[in-house]
Amino acid sequence: MELFEKLEHTVTFIHTKTDLKPRLGIVLGTGLGDLEDAIEAELSIPYSDIPHFPEVTVESHKGELIFGHLYGTSVVAMAGRFHFYEGHSMEHLTFPVRVMKQLGVEVLILSNAAGGTSPNYKAGDIVFVRDHINLHYDNPLRGPNDERLGPRFPDMLRTYNRQWNARALEIARTNGFSAHEGVYFGWPGPSLETPAEYEFIHRVGGDLVGMSTIPEVLVARHMDLPVFVVSVITNQCYPLEAIRETTVAEVISVAQSASPKVSRILSEMISTGVFWKN
Ligand code: HPA
């Protein structure tokens, strides 16, 4: 079955379960459970029940598509995401983002945990992504292009909305949160970076590094779906003297502690309609 037909099949399946029309799509990253709790859920569908969805393999991520309302706006949220390092193809792991677009979402909010390669970032800081550098050795748009979904060569100039980031920074400051705008460096993983690799990422202009998000952003861009990306710095990776051994438990725990800050910022952005103004 072609990608387009698979999408139609999945969307038809979802429409048999709910008639909610989500305006916002959300991908919940590692440890961002607070935001999930804030969703007034009407329906949760396990990924394993949804046709053509990949299988979840990471313990720190569960696997449900949640439909409901968040701060007054209709949403569809992915509790648990898919990563390249799990072994999924790029096309398969980004399939849920295409489904969200076909369900009618107008904006996609992506969250993630990341290592900080800017010397200004500390564990627990929030970063709004203003650009990215992609070091994944595959691209979800590789292969035949279906013009019904998007163009062969999507332009990437206006991928990230600096006005949304400016508003997010303002909200963070008002609330006394340490927050920045930065360049996300996509690392395929699953091994973390060596000190020399962190140094490399810093030198080429990466402020933070993570193993997710970029494939999803590329597919969203392909389908002309605007994105807003918020990251939690879970470990400091620069300067090199600041690097400590990183465990997944630590990453989850720091992300969880920062999770209320992310919820607070998004709550204000969503309830004041920031995403609908331009
Ligand atoms: N590197 C890559 N991904 C990550 C890191 C890191 O240091 N921390 C959290 N996700």
mmCIF file of N, CA and C in Angstrom, residues 121-230:
data_model
loop_
_atom_site.group_PDB
_atom_site.id
_atom_site.type_symbol
_atom_site.label_atom_id
_atom_site.label_comp_id
_atom_site.label_asym_id
_atom_site.label_seq_id
_atom_site.Cartn_x
_atom_site.Cartn_y
_atom_site.Cartn_z
ATOM 1 N N TYR A 121 23.977 26.922 28.794
ATOM 2 C CA TYR A 121 22.838 26.088 29.174
ATOM 3 C C TYR A 121 23.176 25.201 30.374
ATOM 4 N N LYS A 122 22.211 25.144 31.312
ATOM 5 C CA LYS A 122 22.357 24.280 32.484
ATOM 6 C C LYS A 122 21.235 23.240 32.457
ATOM 7 N N ALA A 123 21.455 22.149 33.154
ATOM 8 C CA ALA A 123 20.407 21.126 33.242
ATOM 9 C C ALA A 123 19.151 21.758 33.841
ATOM 10 N N GLY A 124 18.025 21.493 33.231
ATOM 11 C CA GLY A 124 16.753 22.049 33.703
ATOM 12 C C GLY A 124 16.317 23.279 32.925
ATOM 13 N N ASP A 125 17.234 23.842 32.128
ATOM 14 C CA ASP A 125 16.860 25.017 31.310
ATOM 15 C C ASP A 125 15.925 24.588 30.183
ATOM 16 N N ILE A 126 15.157 25.563 29.698
ATOM 17 C CA ILE A 126 14.234 25.321 28.589
ATOM 18 C C ILE A 126 14.818 26.003 27.343
ATOM 19 N N VAL A 127 14.729 25.345 26.222
ATOM 20 C CA VAL A 127 15.199 25.958 24.964
ATOM 21 C C VAL A 127 14.115 25.868 23.897
ATOM 22 N N PHE A 128 13.874 26.989 23.232
ATOM 23 C CA PHE A 128 12.960 27.022 22.090
ATOM 24 C C PHE A 128 13.834 26.963 20.839
ATOM 25 N N VAL A 129 13.549 25.993 20.003
ATOM 26 C CA VAL A 129 14.431 25.732 18.867
ATOM 27 C C VAL A 129 14.194 26.764 17.768
ATOM 28 N N ARG A 130 15.284 27.374 17.298
ATOM 29 C CA ARG A 130 15.153 28.394 16.250
ATOM 30 C C ARG A 130 15.693 27.906 14.910
ATOM 31 N N ASP A 131 16.412 26.762 14.930
ATOM 32 C CA ASP A 131 16.954 26.199 13.694
ATOM 33 C C ASP A 131 17.494 24.819 14.041
ATOM 34 N N HIS A 132 17.865 24.060 13.023
ATOM 35 C CA HIS A 132 18.457 22.761 13.330
ATOM 36 C C HIS A 132 19.577 22.407 12.351
ATOM 37 N N ILE A 133 20.405 21.463 12.800
ATOM 38 C CA ILE A 133 21.430 20.861 11.937
ATOM 39 C C ILE A 133 21.152 19.360 11.991
ATOM 40 N N ASN A 134 20.993 18.772 10.817
ATOM 41 C CA ASN A 134 20.568 17.373 10.771
ATOM 42 C C ASN A 134 21.735 16.447 10.454
ATOM 43 N N LEU A 135 22.112 15.631 11.428
ATOM 44 C CA LEU A 135 23.161 14.651 11.157
ATOM 45 C C LEU A 135 22.620 13.225 11.053
ATOM 46 N N HIS A 136 21.295 13.087 10.998
ATOM 47 C CA HIS A 136 20.743 11.758 10.743
ATOM 48 C C HIS A 136 21.161 11.361 9.331
ATOM 49 N N TYR A 137 21.536 10.091 9.154
ATOM 50 C CA TYR A 137 22.039 9.684 7.836
ATOM 51 C C TYR A 137 20.935 9.155 6.938
ATOM 52 N N ASP A 138 19.700 9.531 7.257
ATOM 53 C CA ASP A 138 18.603 9.244 6.341
ATOM 54 C C ASP A 138 17.621 10.404 6.473
ATOM 55 N N ASN A 139 16.687 10.481 5.528
ATOM 56 C CA ASN A 139 15.726 11.581 5.531
ATOM 57 C C ASN A 139 14.367 10.961 5.205
ATOM 58 N N PRO A 140 13.331 11.322 5.981
ATOM 59 C CA PRO A 140 12.018 10.706 5.750
ATOM 60 C C PRO A 140 11.431 11.041 4.379
ATOM 61 N N LEU A 141 12.007 12.021 3.704
ATOM 62 C CA LEU A 141 11.467 12.429 2.402
ATOM 63 C C LEU A 141 12.220 11.771 1.246
ATOM 64 N N ARG A 142 13.219 10.918 1.594
ATOM 65 C CA ARG A 142 13.967 10.221 0.545
ATOM 66 C C ARG A 142 13.048 9.209 -0.145
ATOM 67 N N GLY A 143 13.206 9.042 -1.424
ATOM 68 C CA GLY A 143 12.346 8.100 -2.154
ATOM 69 C C GLY A 143 11.348 8.860 -3.001
ATOM 70 N N PRO A 144 10.461 8.121 -3.666
ATOM 71 C CA PRO A 144 9.496 8.786 -4.546
ATOM 72 C C PRO A 144 8.676 9.805 -3.750
ATOM 73 N N ASN A 145 8.417 10.961 -4.359
ATOM 74 C CA ASN A 145 7.628 11.987 -3.659
ATOM 75 C C ASN A 145 6.181 11.949 -4.127
ATOM 76 N N ASP A 146 5.253 12.000 -3.166
ATOM 77 C CA ASP A 146 3.830 12.074 -3.503
ATOM 78 C C ASP A 146 3.408 13.539 -3.410
ATOM 79 N N GLU A 147 3.148 14.153 -4.549
ATOM 80 C CA GLU A 147 2.821 15.591 -4.592
ATOM 81 C C GLU A 147 1.541 15.908 -3.824
ATOM 82 N N ARG A 148 0.697 14.888 -3.583
ATOM 83 C CA ARG A 148 -0.515 15.139 -2.791
ATOM 84 C C ARG A 148 -0.150 15.468 -1.341
ATOM 85 N N LEU A 149 1.034 15.048 -0.909
ATOM 86 C CA LEU A 149 1.457 15.303 0.474
ATOM 87 C C LEU A 149 2.315 16.550 0.584
ATOM 88 N N GLY A 150 3.148 16.802 -0.435
ATOM 89 C CA GLY A 150 4.029 17.963 -0.357
ATOM 90 C C GLY A 150 5.016 17.963 -1.501
ATOM 91 N N PRO A 151 5.859 19.010 -1.566
ATOM 92 C CA PRO A 151 6.772 19.159 -2.701
ATOM 93 C C PRO A 151 8.005 18.267 -2.603
ATOM 94 N N ARG A 152 8.639 18.033 -3.730
ATOM 95 C CA ARG A 152 9.873 17.239 -3.791
ATOM 96 C C ARG A 152 10.976 17.861 -2.930
ATOM 97 N N PHE A 153 11.125 19.182 -3.032
ATOM 98 C CA PHE A 153 12.235 19.858 -2.353
ATOM 99 C C PHE A 153 11.701 20.929 -1.396
ATOM 100 N N PRO A 154 11.208 20.530 -0.228
ATOM 101 C CA PRO A 154 10.650 21.557 0.679
ATOM 102 C C PRO A 154 11.716 22.560 1.108
ATOM 103 N N ASP A 155 11.361 23.815 1.086
ATOM 104 C CA ASP A 155 12.272 24.859 1.550
ATOM 105 C C ASP A 155 12.304 24.832 3.077
ATOM 106 N N MET A 156 13.461 25.121 3.666
ATOM 107 C CA MET A 156 13.585 25.025 5.125
ATOM 108 C C MET A 156 13.825 26.375 5.797
ATOM 109 N N LEU A 157 13.768 27.465 5.020
ATOM 110 C CA LEU A 157 14.144 28.771 5.573
ATOM 111 C C LEU A 157 13.262 29.179 6.757
ATOM 112 N N ARG A 158 11.962 29.028 6.595
ATOM 113 C CA ARG A 158 11.062 29.478 7.658
ATOM 114 C C ARG A 158 10.460 28.316 8.439
ATOM 115 N N THR A 159 11.313 27.381 8.790
ATOM 116 C CA THR A 159 10.819 26.191 9.498
ATOM 117 C C THR A 159 10.384 26.534 10.921
ATOM 118 N N TYR A 160 11.162 27.409 11.571
ATOM 119 C CA TYR A 160 10.878 27.735 12.977
ATOM 120 C C TYR A 160 10.407 29.181 13.073
ATOM 121 N N ASN A 161 9.376 29.396 13.864
ATOM 122 C CA ASN A 161 8.742 30.710 13.957
ATOM 123 C C ASN A 161 9.362 31.513 15.108
ATOM 124 N N ARG A 162 10.162 32.523 14.730
ATOM 125 C CA ARG A 162 10.892 33.293 15.744
ATOM 126 C C ARG A 162 9.958 34.123 16.602
ATOM 127 N N GLN A 163 8.781 34.504 16.063
ATOM 128 C CA GLN A 163 7.830 35.278 16.883
ATOM 129 C C GLN A 163 7.232 34.429 18.003
ATOM 130 N N TRP A 164 6.938 33.186 17.669
ATOM 131 C CA TRP A 164 6.438 32.280 18.719
ATOM 132 C C TRP A 164 7.511 32.078 19.786
ATOM 133 N N ASN A 165 8.771 31.934 19.325
ATOM 134 C CA ASN A 165 9.865 31.754 20.287
ATOM 135 C C ASN A 165 10.023 32.993 21.174
ATOM 136 N N ALA A 166 9.897 34.173 20.554
ATOM 137 C CA ALA A 166 10.055 35.418 21.318
ATOM 138 C C ALA A 166 8.979 35.494 22.407
ATOM 139 N N ARG A 167 7.771 35.118 22.046
ATOM 140 C CA ARG A 167 6.665 35.138 23.009
ATOM 141 C C ARG A 167 6.924 34.105 24.121
ATOM 142 N N ALA A 168 7.418 32.941 23.716
ATOM 143 C CA ALA A 168 7.701 31.880 24.690
ATOM 144 C C ALA A 168 8.797 32.334 25.667
ATOM 145 N N LEU A 169 9.812 33.020 25.142
ATOM 146 C CA LEU A 169 10.901 33.517 25.998
ATOM 147 C C LEU A 169 10.379 34.551 26.991
ATOM 148 N N GLU A 170 9.480 35.384 26.503
ATOM 149 C CA GLU A 170 8.874 36.414 27.357
ATOM 150 C C GLU A 170 8.097 35.753 28.503
ATOM 151 N N ILE A 171 7.320 34.763 28.161
ATOM 152 C CA ILE A 171 6.533 34.055 29.185
ATOM 153 C C ILE A 171 7.475 33.382 30.181
ATOM 154 N N ALA A 172 8.551 32.762 29.666
ATOM 155 C CA ALA A 172 9.512 32.094 30.549
ATOM 156 C C ALA A 172 10.121 33.118 31.508
ATOM 157 N N ARG A 173 10.506 34.271 30.975
ATOM 158 C CA ARG A 173 11.138 35.309 31.810
ATOM 159 C C ARG A 173 10.176 35.799 32.884
ATOM 160 N N THR A 174 8.945 36.060 32.486
ATOM 161 C CA THR A 174 7.941 36.528 33.446
ATOM 162 C C THR A 174 7.786 35.532 34.596
ATOM 163 N N ASN A 175 7.939 34.272 34.282
ATOM 164 C CA ASN A 175 7.772 33.247 35.305
ATOM 165 C C ASN A 175 9.077 32.902 36.036
ATOM 166 N N GLY A 176 10.176 33.575 35.640
ATOM 167 C CA GLY A 176 11.465 33.335 36.293
ATOM 168 C C GLY A 176 12.140 32.034 35.870
ATOM 169 N N PHE A 177 11.815 31.510 34.707
ATOM 170 C CA PHE A 177 12.461 30.284 34.231
ATOM 171 C C PHE A 177 13.677 30.649 33.392
ATOM 172 N N SER A 178 14.732 29.853 33.513
ATOM 173 C CA SER A 178 15.901 30.064 32.662
ATOM 174 C C SER A 178 15.618 29.429 31.295
ATOM 175 N N ALA A 179 15.564 30.262 30.261
ATOM 176 C CA ALA A 179 15.180 29.771 28.930
ATOM 177 C C ALA A 179 16.000 30.459 27.847
ATOM 178 N N HIS A 180 16.136 29.798 26.725
ATOM 179 C CA HIS A 180 16.947 30.295 25.615
ATOM 180 C C HIS A 180 16.298 29.931 24.286
ATOM 181 N N GLU A 181 16.872 30.525 23.227
ATOM 182 C CA GLU A 181 16.519 30.112 21.880
ATOM 183 C C GLU A 181 17.776 29.479 21.303
ATOM 184 N N GLY A 182 17.686 28.341 20.636
ATOM 185 C CA GLY A 182 18.915 27.700 20.184
ATOM 186 C C GLY A 182 18.770 26.793 18.982
ATOM 187 N N VAL A 183 19.936 26.342 18.508
ATOM 188 C CA VAL A 183 20.008 25.469 17.330
ATOM 189 C C VAL A 183 20.112 24.008 17.798
ATOM 190 N N TYR A 184 19.144 23.209 17.359
ATOM 191 C CA TYR A 184 19.081 21.787 17.747
ATOM 192 C C TYR A 184 19.880 20.957 16.761
ATOM 193 N N PHE A 185 20.756 20.145 17.305
ATOM 194 C CA PHE A 185 21.596 19.285 16.470
ATOM 195 C C PHE A 185 21.047 17.856 16.551
ATOM 196 N N GLY A 186 20.709 17.274 15.413
ATOM 197 C CA GLY A 186 20.109 15.936 15.410
ATOM 198 C C GLY A 186 21.152 14.846 15.338
ATOM 199 N N TRP A 187 21.152 14.002 16.346
ATOM 200 C CA TRP A 187 22.146 12.926 16.486
ATOM 201 C C TRP A 187 21.383 11.611 16.450
ATOM 202 N N PRO A 188 21.797 10.658 15.597
ATOM 203 C CA PRO A 188 20.970 9.448 15.488
ATOM 204 C C PRO A 188 20.971 8.552 16.727
ATOM 205 N N GLY A 189 22.090 8.553 17.521
ATOM 206 C CA GLY A 189 22.140 7.691 18.693
ATOM 207 C C GLY A 189 22.156 6.216 18.286
ATOM 208 N N PRO A 190 21.835 5.283 19.191
ATOM 209 C CA PRO A 190 21.467 5.510 20.590
ATOM 210 C C PRO A 190 22.650 5.778 21.525
ATOM 211 N N SER A 191 23.883 5.541 21.067
ATOM 212 C CA SER A 191 24.999 5.894 21.945
ATOM 213 C C SER A 191 25.029 7.410 22.070
ATOM 214 N N LEU A 192 25.410 7.865 23.256
ATOM 215 C CA LEU A 192 25.552 9.311 23.442
ATOM 216 C C LEU A 192 26.838 9.757 22.756
ATOM 217 N N GLU A 193 27.126 11.031 22.843
ATOM 218 C CA GLU A 193 28.273 11.571 22.135
ATOM 219 C C GLU A 193 29.538 11.408 22.966
ATOM 220 N N THR A 194 30.648 11.243 22.278
ATOM 221 C CA THR A 194 31.946 11.303 22.952
ATOM 222 C C THR A 194 32.234 12.775 23.248
ATOM 223 N N PRO A 195 33.166 13.043 24.164
ATOM 224 C CA PRO A 195 33.520 14.457 24.391
ATOM 225 C C PRO A 195 33.914 15.157 23.093
ATOM 226 N N ALA A 196 34.655 14.462 22.222
ATOM 227 C CA ALA A 196 35.075 15.096 20.961
ATOM 228 C C ALA A 196 33.869 15.418 20.093
ATOM 229 N N GLU A 197 32.846 14.557 20.147
ATOM 230 C CA GLU A 197 31.638 14.824 19.360
ATOM 231 C C GLU A 197 30.832 15.998 19.941
ATOM 232 N N TYR A 198 30.772 16.091 21.257
ATOM 233 C CA TYR A 198 30.110 17.267 21.857
ATOM 234 C C TYR A 198 30.833 18.549 21.446
ATOM 235 N N GLU A 199 32.164 18.471 21.447
ATOM 236 C CA GLU A 199 32.981 19.621 21.043
ATOM 237 C C GLU A 199 32.665 19.999 19.587
ATOM 238 N N PHE A 200 32.592 18.972 18.735
ATOM 239 C CA PHE A 200 32.272 19.175 17.314
ATOM 240 C C PHE A 200 30.910 19.865 17.169
ATOM 241 N N ILE A 201 29.934 19.347 17.896
ATOM 242 C CA ILE A 201 28.570 19.899 17.798
ATOM 243 C C ILE A 201 28.576 21.372 18.213
ATOM 244 N N HIS A 202 29.272 21.643 19.306
ATOM 245 C CA HIS A 202 29.383 23.032 19.764
ATOM 246 C C HIS A 202 30.032 23.909 18.692
ATOM 247 N N ARG A 203 31.142 23.412 18.126
ATOM 248 C CA ARG A 203 31.893 24.237 17.166
ATOM 249 C C ARG A 203 31.142 24.500 15.870
ATOM 250 N N VAL A 204 30.323 23.553 15.443
ATOM 251 C CA VAL A 204 29.611 23.793 14.178
ATOM 252 C C VAL A 204 28.322 24.593 14.392
ATOM 253 N N GLY A 205 28.024 24.925 15.642
ATOM 254 C CA GLY A 205 26.876 25.808 15.874
ATOM 255 C C GLY A 205 25.671 25.153 16.522
ATOM 256 N N GLY A 206 25.843 23.941 17.014
ATOM 257 C CA GLY A 206 24.736 23.286 17.731
ATOM 258 C C GLY A 206 24.716 23.734 19.188
ATOM 259 N N ASP A 207 23.570 24.191 19.663
ATOM 260 C CA ASP A 207 23.437 24.611 21.064
ATOM 261 C C ASP A 207 22.911 23.480 21.944
ATOM 262 N N LEU A 208 22.223 22.544 21.299
ATOM 263 C CA LEU A 208 21.667 21.415 22.049
ATOM 264 C C LEU A 208 21.609 20.220 21.111
ATOM 265 N N VAL A 209 21.637 19.024 21.714
ATOM 266 C CA VAL A 209 21.692 17.832 20.865
ATOM 267 C C VAL A 209 20.713 16.784 21.379
ATOM 268 N N GLY A 210 20.023 16.179 20.424
ATOM 269 C CA GLY A 210 19.065 15.139 20.796
ATOM 270 C C GLY A 210 18.850 14.160 19.660
ATOM 271 N N MET A 211 18.127 13.079 19.979
ATOM 272 C CA MET A 211 17.968 11.963 19.034
ATOM 273 C C MET A 211 16.580 11.887 18.405
ATOM 274 N N SER A 212 15.806 12.947 18.529
ATOM 275 C CA SER A 212 14.435 12.879 18.000
ATOM 276 C C SER A 212 14.139 14.136 17.189
ATOM 277 N N THR A 213 12.883 14.428 17.012
ATOM 278 C CA THR A 213 12.360 15.723 16.547
ATOM 279 C C THR A 213 12.642 16.097 15.081
ATOM 280 N N ILE A 214 13.904 15.964 14.633
ATOM 281 C CA ILE A 214 14.198 16.432 13.269
ATOM 282 C C ILE A 214 13.417 15.655 12.200
ATOM 283 N N PRO A 215 13.360 14.324 12.271
ATOM 284 C CA PRO A 215 12.548 13.630 11.253
ATOM 285 C C PRO A 215 11.103 14.132 11.237
ATOM 286 N N GLU A 216 10.542 14.372 12.421
ATOM 287 C CA GLU A 216 9.156 14.833 12.512
ATOM 288 C C GLU A 216 9.012 16.245 11.933
ATOM 289 N N VAL A 217 10.007 17.083 12.211
ATOM 290 C CA VAL A 217 9.973 18.453 11.678
ATOM 291 C C VAL A 217 10.035 18.418 10.144
ATOM 292 N N LEU A 218 10.868 17.540 9.601
ATOM 293 C CA LEU A 218 11.009 17.480 8.138
ATOM 294 C C LEU A 218 9.687 17.091 7.473
ATOM 295 N N VAL A 219 9.008 16.130 8.081
ATOM 296 C CA VAL A 219 7.738 15.685 7.516
ATOM 297 C C VAL A 219 6.659 16.765 7.683
ATOM 298 N N ALA A 220 6.667 17.444 8.819
ATOM 299 C CA ALA A 220 5.705 18.527 9.039
ATOM 300 C C ALA A 220 5.923 19.629 8.001
ATOM 301 N N ARG A 221 7.188 19.938 7.783
ATOM 302 C CA ARG A 221 7.541 20.975 6.807
ATOM 303 C C ARG A 221 7.079 20.561 5.403
ATOM 304 N N HIS A 222 7.285 19.305 5.086
ATOM 305 C CA HIS A 222 6.866 18.771 3.781
ATOM 306 C C HIS A 222 5.375 19.002 3.571
ATOM 307 N N MET A 223 4.609 18.848 4.663
ATOM 308 C CA MET A 223 3.146 18.958 4.550
ATOM 309 C C MET A 223 2.646 20.359 4.885
ATOM 310 N N ASP A 224 3.572 21.309 4.998
ATOM 311 C CA ASP A 224 3.223 22.692 5.300
ATOM 312 C C ASP A 224 2.491 22.821 6.639
ATOM 313 N N LEU A 225 2.975 22.077 7.611
ATOM 314 C CA LEU A 225 2.423 22.127 8.969
ATOM 315 C C LEU A 225 3.424 22.878 9.854
ATOM 316 N N PRO A 226 3.056 24.065 10.363
ATOM 317 C CA PRO A 226 4.000 24.831 11.185
ATOM 318 C C PRO A 226 4.352 24.096 12.489
ATOM 319 N N VAL A 227 5.601 24.241 12.917
ATOM 320 C CA VAL A 227 6.030 23.561 14.145
ATOM 321 C C VAL A 227 6.510 24.563 15.193
ATOM 322 N N PHE A 228 6.379 24.136 16.451
ATOM 323 C CA PHE A 228 6.976 24.849 17.583
ATOM 324 C C PHE A 228 7.705 23.778 18.403
ATOM 325 N N VAL A 229 9.000 23.991 18.634
ATOM 326 C CA VAL A 229 9.770 22.950 19.318
ATOM 327 C C VAL A 229 10.318 23.475 20.649
ATOM 328 N N VAL A 230 10.014 22.753 21.709
ATOM 329 C CA VAL A 230 10.506 23.124 23.030
ATOM 330 C C VAL A 230 11.292 21.947 23.613
#
